[in-house]
Short mmCIF file of C-alpha atoms in Angstrom, two decimals:
data_model
loop_
_atom_site.label_atom_id
_atom_site.label_comp_id
_atom_site.label_asym_id
_atom_site.label_seq_id
_atom_site.Cartn_x
_atom_site.Cartn_y
_atom_site.Cartn_z
CA MET A 7 8.77 37.18 -3.65
CA THR A 8 8.00 37.59 -7.59
CA ASP A 9 6.35 34.61 -9.79
CA LYS A 10 9.81 33.35 -11.21
CA TYR A 11 11.27 32.23 -8.28
CA ALA A 12 7.79 29.46 -7.49
CA ARG A 13 7.05 28.31 -11.27
CA HIS A 14 8.94 26.79 -13.47
CA ASN A 15 9.29 26.11 -17.72
CA SER A 16 7.53 22.89 -18.30
CA PRO A 17 3.74 22.62 -17.32
CA PHE A 18 4.21 18.77 -16.88
CA HIS A 19 6.42 19.39 -13.86
CA ARG A 20 3.80 22.03 -12.16
CA ILE A 21 1.28 19.85 -12.38
CA LEU A 22 2.36 16.24 -11.57
CA PRO A 23 3.52 17.10 -7.32
CA VAL A 24 -0.03 18.42 -6.84
CA LEU A 25 -1.10 15.31 -8.32
CA GLN A 26 1.05 13.45 -6.46
CA LEU A 27 0.04 15.19 -3.77
CA PHE A 28 -4.19 14.51 -4.09
CA LEU A 29 -3.37 10.90 -5.34
CA ALA A 30 -2.09 10.37 -1.78
CA LEU A 31 -4.13 12.39 0.10
CA CYS A 32 -7.57 10.54 -1.73
CA TRP A 33 -6.81 6.86 -0.67
CA GLY A 34 -4.68 6.15 1.67
CA LEU A 35 -0.92 3.44 2.62
CA ASP A 36 -3.28 0.70 2.03
CA GLY A 37 -5.77 1.80 -0.68
CA GLN A 38 -8.73 2.63 1.65
CA ALA A 39 -10.64 6.52 0.63
CA GLN A 40 -8.11 8.75 3.46
CA PHE A 41 -9.98 11.18 5.18
CA ARG A 42 -9.10 14.55 4.82
CA PRO A 43 -10.55 17.26 7.70
CA HIS A 44 -9.02 20.66 6.00
CA GLN A 45 -10.62 19.50 2.59
CA GLU A 46 -13.73 17.34 3.11
CA LEU A 47 -15.01 19.02 5.88
CA GLY A 48 -15.35 22.46 4.40
CA ASP A 49 -16.77 25.53 6.05
CA LEU A 50 -17.40 23.30 9.21
CA PHE A 51 -13.17 22.70 9.33
CA LYS A 52 -13.38 26.75 9.68
CA ALA A 53 -15.94 26.75 11.85
CA VAL A 54 -14.16 24.59 14.46
CA GLN A 55 -10.68 26.01 13.99
CA VAL A 56 -11.75 30.05 13.65
CA ALA A 57 -14.46 29.92 16.55
CA PRO A 58 -12.63 28.35 18.07
CA VAL A 59 -14.32 25.42 20.01
CA PHE A 60 -10.77 23.93 20.77
CA PRO A 61 -7.52 26.03 22.69
CA ASP A 62 -5.02 23.35 20.46
CA SER A 63 -5.62 23.76 16.96
CA LYS A 64 -4.23 20.40 16.63
CA THR A 65 -7.11 18.78 18.29
CA PHE A 66 -9.89 18.78 15.06
CA PRO A 67 -7.39 17.72 12.79
CA ASP A 68 -7.04 14.65 14.64
CA CYS A 69 -10.89 14.11 15.39
CA VAL A 70 -12.31 10.51 14.27
CA PRO A 71 -15.03 11.00 12.34
CA ARG A 72 -18.50 9.08 13.76
CA SER A 73 -19.91 8.91 10.41
CA ALA A 74 -19.24 10.10 6.60
CA PRO A 75 -18.25 13.30 5.94
CA ALA A 76 -20.64 13.62 4.07
CA GLU A 77 -23.82 13.09 5.98
CA ILE A 78 -21.69 15.01 9.22
CA LEU A 79 -22.06 18.14 6.56
CA ARG A 80 -25.42 18.05 5.43
CA ALA A 81 -26.53 17.85 9.75
CA TYR A 82 -24.15 21.05 10.22
CA ALA A 83 -26.04 22.60 7.05
CA GLN A 84 -30.00 21.82 8.54
CA GLU A 85 -28.08 22.77 12.28
CA LYS A 86 -26.23 25.75 12.58
CA ASP A 87 -28.21 28.65 11.38
CA LYS A 88 -30.99 27.51 14.04
CA PRO A 89 -30.90 29.11 17.42
CA GLY A 90 -29.23 27.69 20.17
CA PHE A 91 -27.15 26.09 18.29
CA ASP A 92 -24.10 24.03 20.59
CA LEU A 93 -20.78 24.54 17.67
CA LYS A 94 -18.84 22.26 20.33
CA ALA A 95 -21.47 20.35 21.71
CA PHE A 96 -21.90 19.44 17.55
CA VAL A 97 -19.17 18.71 17.39
CA LEU A 98 -18.58 15.90 19.88
CA ARG A 99 -21.11 14.37 19.00
CA HIS A 100 -19.89 13.75 16.05
CA PHE A 101 -16.87 13.91 15.79
CA GLU A 102 -14.01 11.13 18.24
CA LEU A 103 -11.73 12.95 19.76
CA PRO A 104 -7.52 12.05 20.36
CA PRO A 105 -6.01 11.15 23.25
CA THR A 106 -5.64 13.53 25.58
CA PRO A 107 -2.40 13.78 26.42
CA GLY A 108 -2.08 12.86 29.96
CA ASN A 109 -0.26 12.26 32.95
CA ASP A 110 -1.26 8.95 33.32
CA TYR A 111 3.23 7.62 33.27
CA GLN A 112 3.70 9.03 36.66
CA ALA A 113 7.82 9.14 36.98
CA ASP A 114 10.14 7.65 40.05
CA THR A 115 12.64 10.90 40.08
CA SER A 116 14.29 8.49 42.45
CA GLN A 117 15.43 6.04 39.29
CA PRO A 118 18.19 7.28 36.88
CA VAL A 119 17.06 8.76 34.48
CA THR A 120 18.52 6.25 32.17
CA ASP A 121 16.26 3.27 34.08
CA HIS A 122 13.28 5.63 33.51
CA ILE A 123 14.23 6.16 29.78
CA GLN A 124 13.79 2.70 29.18
CA ALA A 125 10.44 2.34 32.00
CA LEU A 126 9.04 5.66 28.57
CA TRP A 127 10.23 4.04 25.29
CA PRO A 128 6.85 1.31 25.13
CA VAL A 129 5.04 4.89 26.40
CA LEU A 130 6.08 6.32 23.29
CA THR A 131 5.72 3.17 20.75
CA ARG A 132 2.68 2.32 18.17
CA GLN A 133 1.45 -0.40 17.48
CA PRO A 134 0.26 -0.84 13.43
CA GLN A 135 -3.14 -0.33 13.70
CA GLN A 136 -6.20 1.07 10.81
CA GLN A 137 -6.18 3.75 9.31
CA LYS A 138 -8.05 6.70 12.07
CA GLY A 139 -9.45 9.92 11.80
CA SER A 140 -6.40 11.71 9.23
CA LEU A 141 -3.28 9.06 10.83
CA LEU A 142 -1.87 7.84 7.79
CA ALA A 143 -1.98 3.76 8.59
CA LEU A 144 2.14 2.20 8.85
CA PRO A 145 3.05 -1.40 8.68
CA HIS A 146 5.00 -1.59 12.14
CA ALA A 147 6.14 0.19 15.55
CA TYR A 148 7.43 3.52 15.73
CA VAL A 149 7.62 6.01 18.53
CA VAL A 150 6.05 9.47 18.53
CA PRO A 151 7.36 12.60 20.47
CA GLY A 152 5.02 12.78 23.06
CA GLY A 153 2.55 14.73 24.60
CA ARG A 154 0.68 16.65 21.05
CA PHE A 155 2.52 14.75 19.04
CA ARG A 156 1.10 11.25 18.54
CA GLU A 157 1.83 10.23 15.14
CA ILE A 158 4.84 9.53 13.74
CA TYR A 159 7.27 12.42 12.56
CA TYR A 160 9.91 12.96 10.51
CA TRP A 161 13.61 14.58 11.53
CA ASP A 162 12.68 13.49 15.18
CA SER A 163 12.74 9.95 14.72
CA TYR A 164 17.00 9.84 14.50
CA PHE A 165 17.34 11.41 17.21
CA THR A 166 14.62 8.91 19.68
CA MET A 167 16.77 6.46 17.33
CA LEU A 168 19.97 7.46 19.52
CA GLY A 169 18.41 6.66 21.75
CA LEU A 170 16.83 3.49 20.99
CA GLN A 171 20.59 2.06 19.67
CA GLU A 172 21.47 2.47 23.66
CA SER A 173 18.53 0.64 24.45
CA GLN A 174 19.21 -2.70 22.30
CA GLN A 175 16.13 -1.88 20.61
CA THR A 176 17.40 -2.76 17.33
CA GLN A 177 14.58 -3.61 15.87
CA LEU A 178 12.69 -0.59 16.95
CA ILE A 179 14.84 1.19 15.29
CA GLN A 180 14.85 -1.68 11.61
CA ASN A 181 11.18 -0.82 12.35
CA MET A 182 10.96 2.91 12.15
CA VAL A 183 13.12 2.94 8.88
CA ASP A 184 10.87 0.38 7.21
CA ASN A 185 8.18 2.67 8.24
CA PHE A 186 10.14 5.74 6.53
CA ALA A 187 10.68 3.37 3.37
CA PHE A 188 7.32 2.41 2.75
CA LEU A 189 6.28 6.27 3.06
CA ILE A 190 8.58 7.07 0.29
CA GLU A 191 6.99 4.45 -1.89
CA THR A 192 3.62 4.79 -0.76
CA VAL A 193 4.47 9.08 -0.50
CA GLY A 194 6.80 9.29 -2.65
CA HIS A 195 8.53 11.51 0.38
CA ILE A 196 8.79 11.32 3.78
CA PRO A 197 5.98 13.63 5.44
CA ASN A 198 6.26 15.46 7.78
CA GLY A 199 4.14 13.25 10.05
CA ASN A 200 1.93 9.92 9.22
CA ARG A 201 -1.32 12.51 8.65
CA THR A 202 -2.95 13.61 5.48
CA TYR A 203 -2.53 17.11 6.29
CA TYR A 204 0.99 16.50 7.03
CA VAL A 205 1.58 14.63 2.99
CA SER A 206 2.03 19.05 0.88
CA ARG A 207 5.71 18.32 2.90
CA SER A 208 8.68 16.60 4.31
CA GLN A 209 11.33 17.03 7.03
CA PRO A 210 15.25 18.08 7.41
CA PRO A 211 16.60 15.05 5.30
CA PHE A 212 17.15 12.64 8.26
CA PHE A 213 16.88 9.35 6.42
CA ALA A 214 20.28 8.38 5.78
CA LEU A 215 21.41 8.93 9.06
CA MET A 216 19.03 7.07 10.03
CA LEU A 217 20.76 4.16 7.71
CA ARG A 218 23.77 4.66 9.05
CA VAL A 219 22.05 3.73 12.87
CA LEU A 220 21.09 0.78 11.79
CA ALA A 221 23.96 -0.12 9.33
CA GLN A 222 26.27 -0.27 12.72
CA GLN A 223 23.80 -2.57 14.55
CA LYS A 224 23.35 -4.67 11.73
CA GLY A 225 26.37 -4.35 8.92
CA GLN A 226 27.27 -2.46 5.64
CA GLN A 227 25.53 -5.22 3.91
CA ILE A 228 22.25 -3.34 4.85
CA LEU A 229 22.56 -0.56 3.65
CA SER A 230 22.34 -2.20 -0.03
CA THR A 231 18.38 -3.01 0.72
CA TYR A 232 17.08 0.93 0.65
CA ALA A 233 19.49 1.80 -2.38
CA PRO A 234 15.82 2.69 -4.11
CA ALA A 235 14.22 3.99 -1.25
CA LEU A 236 16.55 6.88 -0.40
CA GLU A 237 17.61 7.41 -4.60
CA LYS A 238 13.75 8.30 -4.27
CA GLU A 239 13.86 10.67 -1.69
CA TYR A 240 17.40 11.93 -3.45
CA ALA A 241 14.26 12.27 -7.00
CA PHE A 242 12.69 14.15 -4.09
CA TRP A 243 14.35 16.99 -2.74
CA MET A 244 16.28 17.57 -6.45
CA ASP A 245 13.12 17.51 -8.58
CA GLY A 246 13.03 19.63 -11.78
CA ALA A 247 17.40 21.26 -10.86
CA GLN A 248 17.71 19.59 -14.70
CA ASN A 249 15.37 22.73 -15.98
CA LEU A 250 16.24 25.90 -13.75
CA THR A 251 17.93 28.76 -16.09
CA ALA A 252 18.00 32.24 -15.54
CA GLN A 253 14.86 33.13 -15.87
CA LYS A 254 13.56 30.85 -13.32
CA PRO A 255 15.64 31.02 -10.80
CA ALA A 256 13.95 28.26 -8.28
CA PHE A 257 11.28 24.95 -8.57
CA ARG A 258 9.98 23.83 -5.71
CA ARG A 259 12.67 22.50 -3.49
CA VAL A 260 16.29 23.86 -5.82
CA VAL A 261 17.20 26.89 -6.29
CA LEU A 262 19.61 27.97 -9.25
CA LEU A 263 22.64 29.99 -8.21
CA PRO A 264 24.15 32.67 -10.46
CA ASP A 265 27.59 31.27 -11.07
CA GLY A 266 25.04 27.30 -11.89
CA ASN A 267 25.45 25.64 -8.83
CA VAL A 268 22.82 24.07 -7.85
CA LEU A 269 21.62 24.11 -3.74
CA ASN A 270 17.88 23.83 -1.97
CA ARG A 271 15.13 25.48 0.08
CA TYR A 272 13.25 24.67 2.04
CA TRP A 273 9.19 24.95 0.38
CA ASP A 274 5.62 23.43 0.47
CA ASP A 275 3.47 21.98 -2.26
CA ASP A 276 0.17 23.75 -0.94
CA PRO A 277 -0.55 27.10 -0.60
CA SER A 278 -2.58 27.99 2.51
CA PRO A 279 -3.24 27.28 5.99
CA ARG A 280 -1.86 24.88 7.92
CA PRO A 281 -4.98 22.64 9.89
CA GLU A 282 -4.17 21.92 12.99
CA ALA A 283 -2.38 26.04 13.71
CA TYR A 284 -5.31 27.85 11.46
CA LYS A 285 -6.15 30.44 12.94
CA GLU A 286 -2.88 31.12 13.48
CA ASP A 287 -1.32 31.63 9.44
CA LEU A 288 -4.88 33.25 9.57
CA GLU A 289 -4.27 35.74 12.15
CA VAL A 290 -0.68 36.60 11.10
CA ALA A 291 -1.62 36.57 7.24
CA ARG A 292 -3.80 39.04 8.33
CA ALA A 293 -1.37 41.32 10.12
CA SER A 294 1.18 41.30 7.54
CA GLY A 295 -0.69 43.37 5.00
CA ARG A 296 1.48 40.36 1.97
CA ASN A 297 -0.32 37.93 -0.40
CA PRO A 298 -1.93 35.46 1.45
CA GLU A 299 -0.76 32.45 -0.38
CA GLU A 300 2.91 33.78 0.26
CA VAL A 301 2.74 34.06 3.61
CA PHE A 302 0.70 30.32 3.59
CA ARG A 303 4.12 28.98 1.78
CA ASN A 304 6.96 30.40 3.63
CA ILE A 305 5.13 28.93 7.06
CA ARG A 306 4.57 26.09 5.45
CA ALA A 307 8.28 25.52 4.57
CA ALA A 308 9.35 26.77 8.03
CA ALA A 309 7.53 23.89 8.96
CA GLU A 310 9.27 22.01 6.60
CA SER A 311 12.27 23.01 8.18
CA GLY A 312 11.56 21.78 11.68
CA TRP A 313 12.52 24.70 13.01
CA ASP A 314 8.68 26.54 13.58
CA PHE A 315 9.43 28.83 13.92
CA SER A 316 12.93 31.27 14.80
CA SER A 317 13.57 34.46 13.65
CA ARG A 318 16.39 32.79 11.13
CA TRP A 319 13.28 33.59 9.41
CA PHE A 320 12.60 35.87 9.33
CA LEU A 321 12.78 39.30 6.92
CA ASP A 322 13.08 41.93 9.94
CA GLY A 323 14.70 39.80 12.30
CA LYS A 324 12.04 39.66 15.28
CA SER A 325 8.57 39.20 13.90
CA LEU A 326 6.38 36.73 12.17
CA GLU A 327 4.63 38.94 9.82
CA SER A 328 8.37 38.85 7.47
CA ILE A 329 9.23 35.61 7.25
CA ARG A 330 10.73 34.39 3.58
CA THR A 331 10.99 30.63 4.34
CA THR A 332 11.76 29.94 0.60
CA GLU A 333 13.82 33.05 -0.85
CA LEU A 334 16.89 31.47 1.25
CA VAL A 335 19.20 28.72 1.20
CA PRO A 336 19.62 26.71 3.88
CA VAL A 337 22.59 26.22 5.64
CA ASP A 338 22.29 22.60 7.44
CA LEU A 339 19.32 21.72 4.27
CA ASN A 340 22.37 21.55 2.30
CA ALA A 341 24.72 19.28 4.72
CA LEU A 342 22.05 17.12 5.00
CA LEU A 343 21.42 16.75 0.89
CA TYR A 344 25.55 16.45 0.94
CA HIS A 345 24.78 13.52 3.56
CA VAL A 346 22.74 11.48 1.27
CA GLU A 347 24.95 12.76 -1.89
CA VAL A 348 27.86 10.29 0.33
CA LEU A 349 25.28 7.58 0.82
CA LEU A 350 24.62 7.47 -2.20
CA ALA A 351 27.94 6.89 -3.27
CA ASP A 352 28.84 4.44 -0.47
CA MET A 353 25.78 2.32 -2.20
CA ALA A 354 26.92 2.54 -5.60
CA HIS A 355 30.33 1.58 -4.49
CA LEU A 356 28.42 -2.15 -1.81
CA ARG A 357 27.27 -2.57 -5.09
CA GLN A 358 30.35 -2.30 -7.65
CA ASP A 359 28.30 -0.03 -9.36
CA LYS A 360 31.08 2.28 -10.61
CA ASP A 361 29.80 5.26 -12.66
CA GLN A 362 26.83 5.80 -9.84
CA GLU A 363 29.82 6.22 -7.63
CA ARG A 364 31.45 8.27 -9.84
CA ALA A 365 28.09 10.54 -9.99
CA TYR A 366 26.84 10.91 -6.12
CA ARG A 367 30.82 11.28 -5.29
CA ALA A 368 31.18 14.20 -7.21
CA LYS A 369 27.48 15.65 -6.80
CA ALA A 370 28.72 15.78 -3.49
CA GLU A 371 31.60 17.33 -3.47
CA LYS A 372 30.32 20.34 -5.85
CA ARG A 373 27.56 20.49 -3.12
CA LYS A 374 29.82 21.07 -0.71
CA LYS A 375 32.39 23.44 -2.91
CA ALA A 376 28.46 25.50 -3.02
CA LEU A 377 28.06 25.14 0.70
CA LEU A 378 31.38 26.93 1.50
CA ALA A 379 31.30 29.58 -1.16
CA TYR A 380 27.64 31.32 -0.05
CA CYS A 381 27.22 30.14 2.99
CA TRP A 382 30.68 30.16 5.26
CA ASN A 383 30.95 34.79 6.25
CA PRO A 384 35.05 35.59 6.79
CA THR A 385 34.23 37.79 8.45
CA GLU A 386 31.77 36.90 11.26
CA GLN A 387 33.90 32.96 11.10
CA PHE A 388 30.46 31.42 10.42
CA PHE A 389 27.96 30.21 8.48
CA PHE A 390 25.08 31.61 8.05
CA ASP A 391 21.69 30.95 5.43
CA TYR A 392 22.21 32.73 1.95
CA ASP A 393 19.36 34.47 0.47
CA PHE A 394 19.14 33.90 -2.93
CA VAL A 395 16.62 36.74 -4.09
CA ARG A 396 18.82 39.51 -2.06
CA GLN A 397 21.61 37.48 -3.07
CA LYS A 398 23.20 38.32 0.40
CA LEU A 399 24.59 35.42 2.91
CA SER A 400 21.66 35.99 5.89
CA THR A 401 22.75 38.30 8.72
CA HIS A 402 20.80 36.02 11.82
CA PRO A 403 23.12 34.29 13.62
CA THR A 404 21.80 30.24 14.87
CA LEU A 405 22.98 26.08 15.15
CA ALA A 406 22.62 25.93 11.22
CA ALA A 407 26.22 26.66 11.17
CA VAL A 408 26.78 23.26 13.30
CA THR A 409 25.98 20.74 10.32
CA PRO A 410 28.62 21.59 8.44
CA LEU A 411 31.39 21.00 10.65
CA PHE A 412 28.61 17.91 11.90
CA PHE A 413 29.36 16.77 8.42
CA CYS A 414 33.10 17.29 8.09
CA MET A 415 32.59 20.20 5.72
CA ALA A 416 33.96 22.48 6.83
CA THR A 417 38.19 23.51 7.04
CA LYS A 418 40.18 23.58 9.84
CA ALA A 419 39.95 27.35 10.65
CA GLN A 420 36.32 27.48 9.37
CA ALA A 421 35.83 24.95 12.25
CA ARG A 422 37.79 26.52 14.12
CA GLY A 423 35.65 30.02 13.63
CA VAL A 424 32.30 28.55 13.70
CA ALA A 425 34.00 27.08 18.01
CA ARG A 426 35.12 30.87 19.30
CA LYS A 427 31.61 32.52 18.22
CA LEU A 428 29.42 28.71 19.78
CA GLU A 429 31.96 29.92 23.09
CA ARG A 430 31.63 34.13 23.27
CA ASP A 431 28.30 34.39 21.82
CA PHE A 432 26.34 31.03 22.18
CA LEU A 433 27.62 28.90 25.22
CA ARG A 434 24.96 28.78 28.09
CA GLN A 435 24.77 27.04 31.07
CA GLY A 436 22.72 24.65 30.48
CA GLY A 437 23.11 24.35 26.48
CA LEU A 438 23.81 26.23 23.40
CA PRO A 439 20.46 27.70 22.58
CA ALA A 440 19.46 28.15 18.91
CA THR A 441 19.99 31.67 18.07
CA LEU A 442 21.11 34.44 20.21
CA VAL A 443 17.29 36.52 19.47
CA ALA A 444 14.98 36.86 22.04
CA SER A 445 10.96 37.23 19.09
CA GLY A 446 8.91 34.89 21.71
CA GLN A 447 9.71 32.31 18.80
CA GLN A 448 10.11 29.03 20.22
CA TRP A 449 13.89 28.61 17.96
CA ASP A 450 14.57 31.34 19.48
CA ALA A 451 16.68 32.93 22.50
CA PRO A 452 16.39 30.90 25.38
CA ASN A 453 15.15 28.22 24.39
CA GLY A 454 17.69 25.41 23.64
CA TRP A 455 17.41 21.66 22.38
CA ALA A 456 18.56 18.18 21.81
CA PRO A 457 19.21 18.36 17.63
CA LEU A 458 21.25 20.90 17.88
CA GLN A 459 22.80 20.63 21.13
CA TRP A 460 23.76 16.70 19.49
CA MET A 461 24.98 18.32 16.35
CA SER A 462 26.75 21.38 17.97
CA ILE A 463 28.68 17.87 20.28
CA GLN A 464 29.33 15.97 17.59
CA GLY A 465 30.68 17.89 15.23
CA LEU A 466 32.64 20.12 17.46
CA LYS A 467 34.91 16.63 18.36
CA ALA A 468 34.95 16.02 14.61
CA TYR A 469 37.09 18.62 14.79
CA GLY A 470 39.43 17.99 17.89
CA GLN A 471 37.53 20.85 20.35
CA ASN A 472 37.02 18.51 22.63
CA LYS A 473 36.81 20.16 25.61
CA LEU A 474 33.76 23.03 24.41
CA ALA A 475 31.86 20.55 23.22
CA SER A 476 32.11 18.21 26.98
CA THR A 477 31.10 21.57 27.95
CA ILE A 478 28.58 21.76 26.20
CA ALA A 479 27.27 18.25 27.28
CA TRP A 480 27.90 18.33 29.85
CA ASN A 481 25.49 21.72 30.49
CA TRP A 482 22.46 20.12 28.30
CA VAL A 483 22.84 16.90 30.34
CA ASN A 484 23.13 18.71 33.64
CA GLN A 485 19.69 20.90 31.96
CA ASN A 486 17.99 18.08 31.88
CA LEU A 487 18.67 16.15 35.05
CA GLN A 488 18.07 19.23 37.39
CA VAL A 489 14.40 19.51 35.25
CA TYR A 490 13.71 16.12 35.82
CA LYS A 491 14.06 16.06 39.01
CA GLN A 492 12.00 18.21 39.95
CA THR A 493 9.25 17.51 38.22
CA GLY A 494 9.66 13.76 36.66
CA LYS A 495 9.08 14.36 33.14
CA LEU A 496 12.21 15.38 30.44
CA THR A 497 10.64 18.12 28.34
CA GLU A 498 10.91 18.84 24.45
CA LYS A 499 12.84 21.39 25.10
CA TYR A 500 14.47 23.61 27.73
CA ASN A 501 15.41 27.06 28.72
CA VAL A 502 19.08 26.47 28.90
CA GLU A 503 19.68 30.85 30.57
CA LYS A 504 17.70 29.49 33.70
CA PRO A 505 18.16 26.73 35.35
CA ALA A 506 16.38 23.86 36.12
CA THR A 507 13.98 25.47 34.20
CA GLN A 508 11.80 24.07 30.81
CA GLY A 509 11.06 25.89 27.53
CA GLY A 510 9.24 27.59 25.76
CA GLY A 511 6.97 30.53 23.46
CA GLY A 512 5.47 29.69 20.43
CA GLU A 513 2.10 27.94 19.39
CA TYR A 514 1.81 25.69 22.48
CA PRO A 515 3.33 24.87 24.87
CA ASN A 516 5.76 22.27 26.10
CA GLN A 517 5.25 19.52 25.00
CA ASP A 518 6.50 16.08 27.18
CA GLY A 519 7.54 12.85 26.69
CA PHE A 520 9.64 14.00 24.76
CA GLY A 521 11.50 11.60 21.59
CA TRP A 522 14.64 13.17 21.45
CA THR A 523 15.29 14.73 24.39
CA ASN A 524 15.31 10.85 25.43
CA GLY A 525 18.03 9.71 22.98
CA VAL A 526 20.36 12.72 22.79
CA LEU A 527 20.26 12.42 26.28
CA LEU A 528 20.39 8.63 26.61
CA LYS A 529 23.04 8.83 24.73
CA LEU A 530 25.47 11.63 26.25
CA ILE A 531 25.23 9.60 28.95
CA LYS A 532 26.06 6.13 27.95
CA GLN A 533 28.95 7.52 25.97
CA GLN A 534 30.39 10.03 28.95
CA GLN A 535 29.93 6.45 30.69
CA ARG A 536 31.85 4.60 28.64
CA LYS A 537 35.24 7.51 28.92
#
């Protein structure tokens, strides 16, 4: 990707995100100095990750130093070249390891899975705590996904809240919403997760949907409380939009299209290897033969998308080395931002600000028309991401296509086309795979994921495709239940092509817990019971 897609007219706008990131990383949310392992540990960090000392690259960034990083580095410099130096022993002496994902919770599979989920909420709940290591402290309790994911995650939390809502855990929903509002206020956006090494990127903007859940519990007037936070998040995603030109058509997360419309893409402000996957990213960049910073940026942008990783982002449709996330206008991101604009308009209506309401409704309508124009393939009768660099649609069908239905942006004819393709090409005995490609990446076939099932089911229902929606729901619930009965676990992802089979692939083993699986499964079961 050439410089014209990565730079911006204003020098101030180029440096502002970096300055904001620096301040956010240097200081904790309570004003205390914040530990940044990938920056403060220098050569030690690289040595530990490249060795690797731990099987999971996320382990070391989550370790807590037992003394000041500068002291540890001095000790490392003095010892590393001595005969018999043991790097792992050095790390264990100077760092406190994070909690190991364990089997301290044993499920009773004779109990209904709904009881299992109710019992899991306190297991997955973390209380407010002092900043420790790379963890960003939050003011209220929150639910983590589980397994290696020991912190809050942005888009996971919405789907977790669906289950909390069914469990009447309104205060916990309120706490998590307040935590995200706190992050927006202090960091400037909601990071991927509450770790210093996640601050340079966000995740799919589901905060507005979380507010809808909270409003269902506490009444619509509560939305007004969070208008400033949502406006600030929206500004983060739209930063630089007003200064785009034909010569400089992309900056951070905004893209100027040939007809003058502005849509969004995923991005990351830091073009370096991810600390939590340092060795893996180095190896991909080396194998690609491309500019390493370009590869790192696109890998990180895919992490911001939540789909890390998928053939969806690969130019050749099969290899991570060809990743080009930042060159695509994603269907799901722009559908989510359409909803943000609609909710901001609704908030303006609540406070009787007619000018703001008109402005946001106009923005939403403009985005909707642009998305339908650029991301709809009339031949395939399906939504695709738009490659704005090559000015053509992607040819890789993915479940991101359901988001215009989920947010009721599609026409009835488009919804019928999407439904036909889902039934013909995607439907499996265990639900829907994320894509139709078996690349070995976790966001590809044969893996199915709870958030994509939920949006598919609800999007189809919104257009009267109830039979297909019910089939998908039944297939997914049944797959979850079969694995639970065999293992006592609810896992991060499932192989939807084989009965009673967990998912696989990607950078790490399938995790159990699991926040969004619990939330969506409980919601679907309760919906069925209410019929």
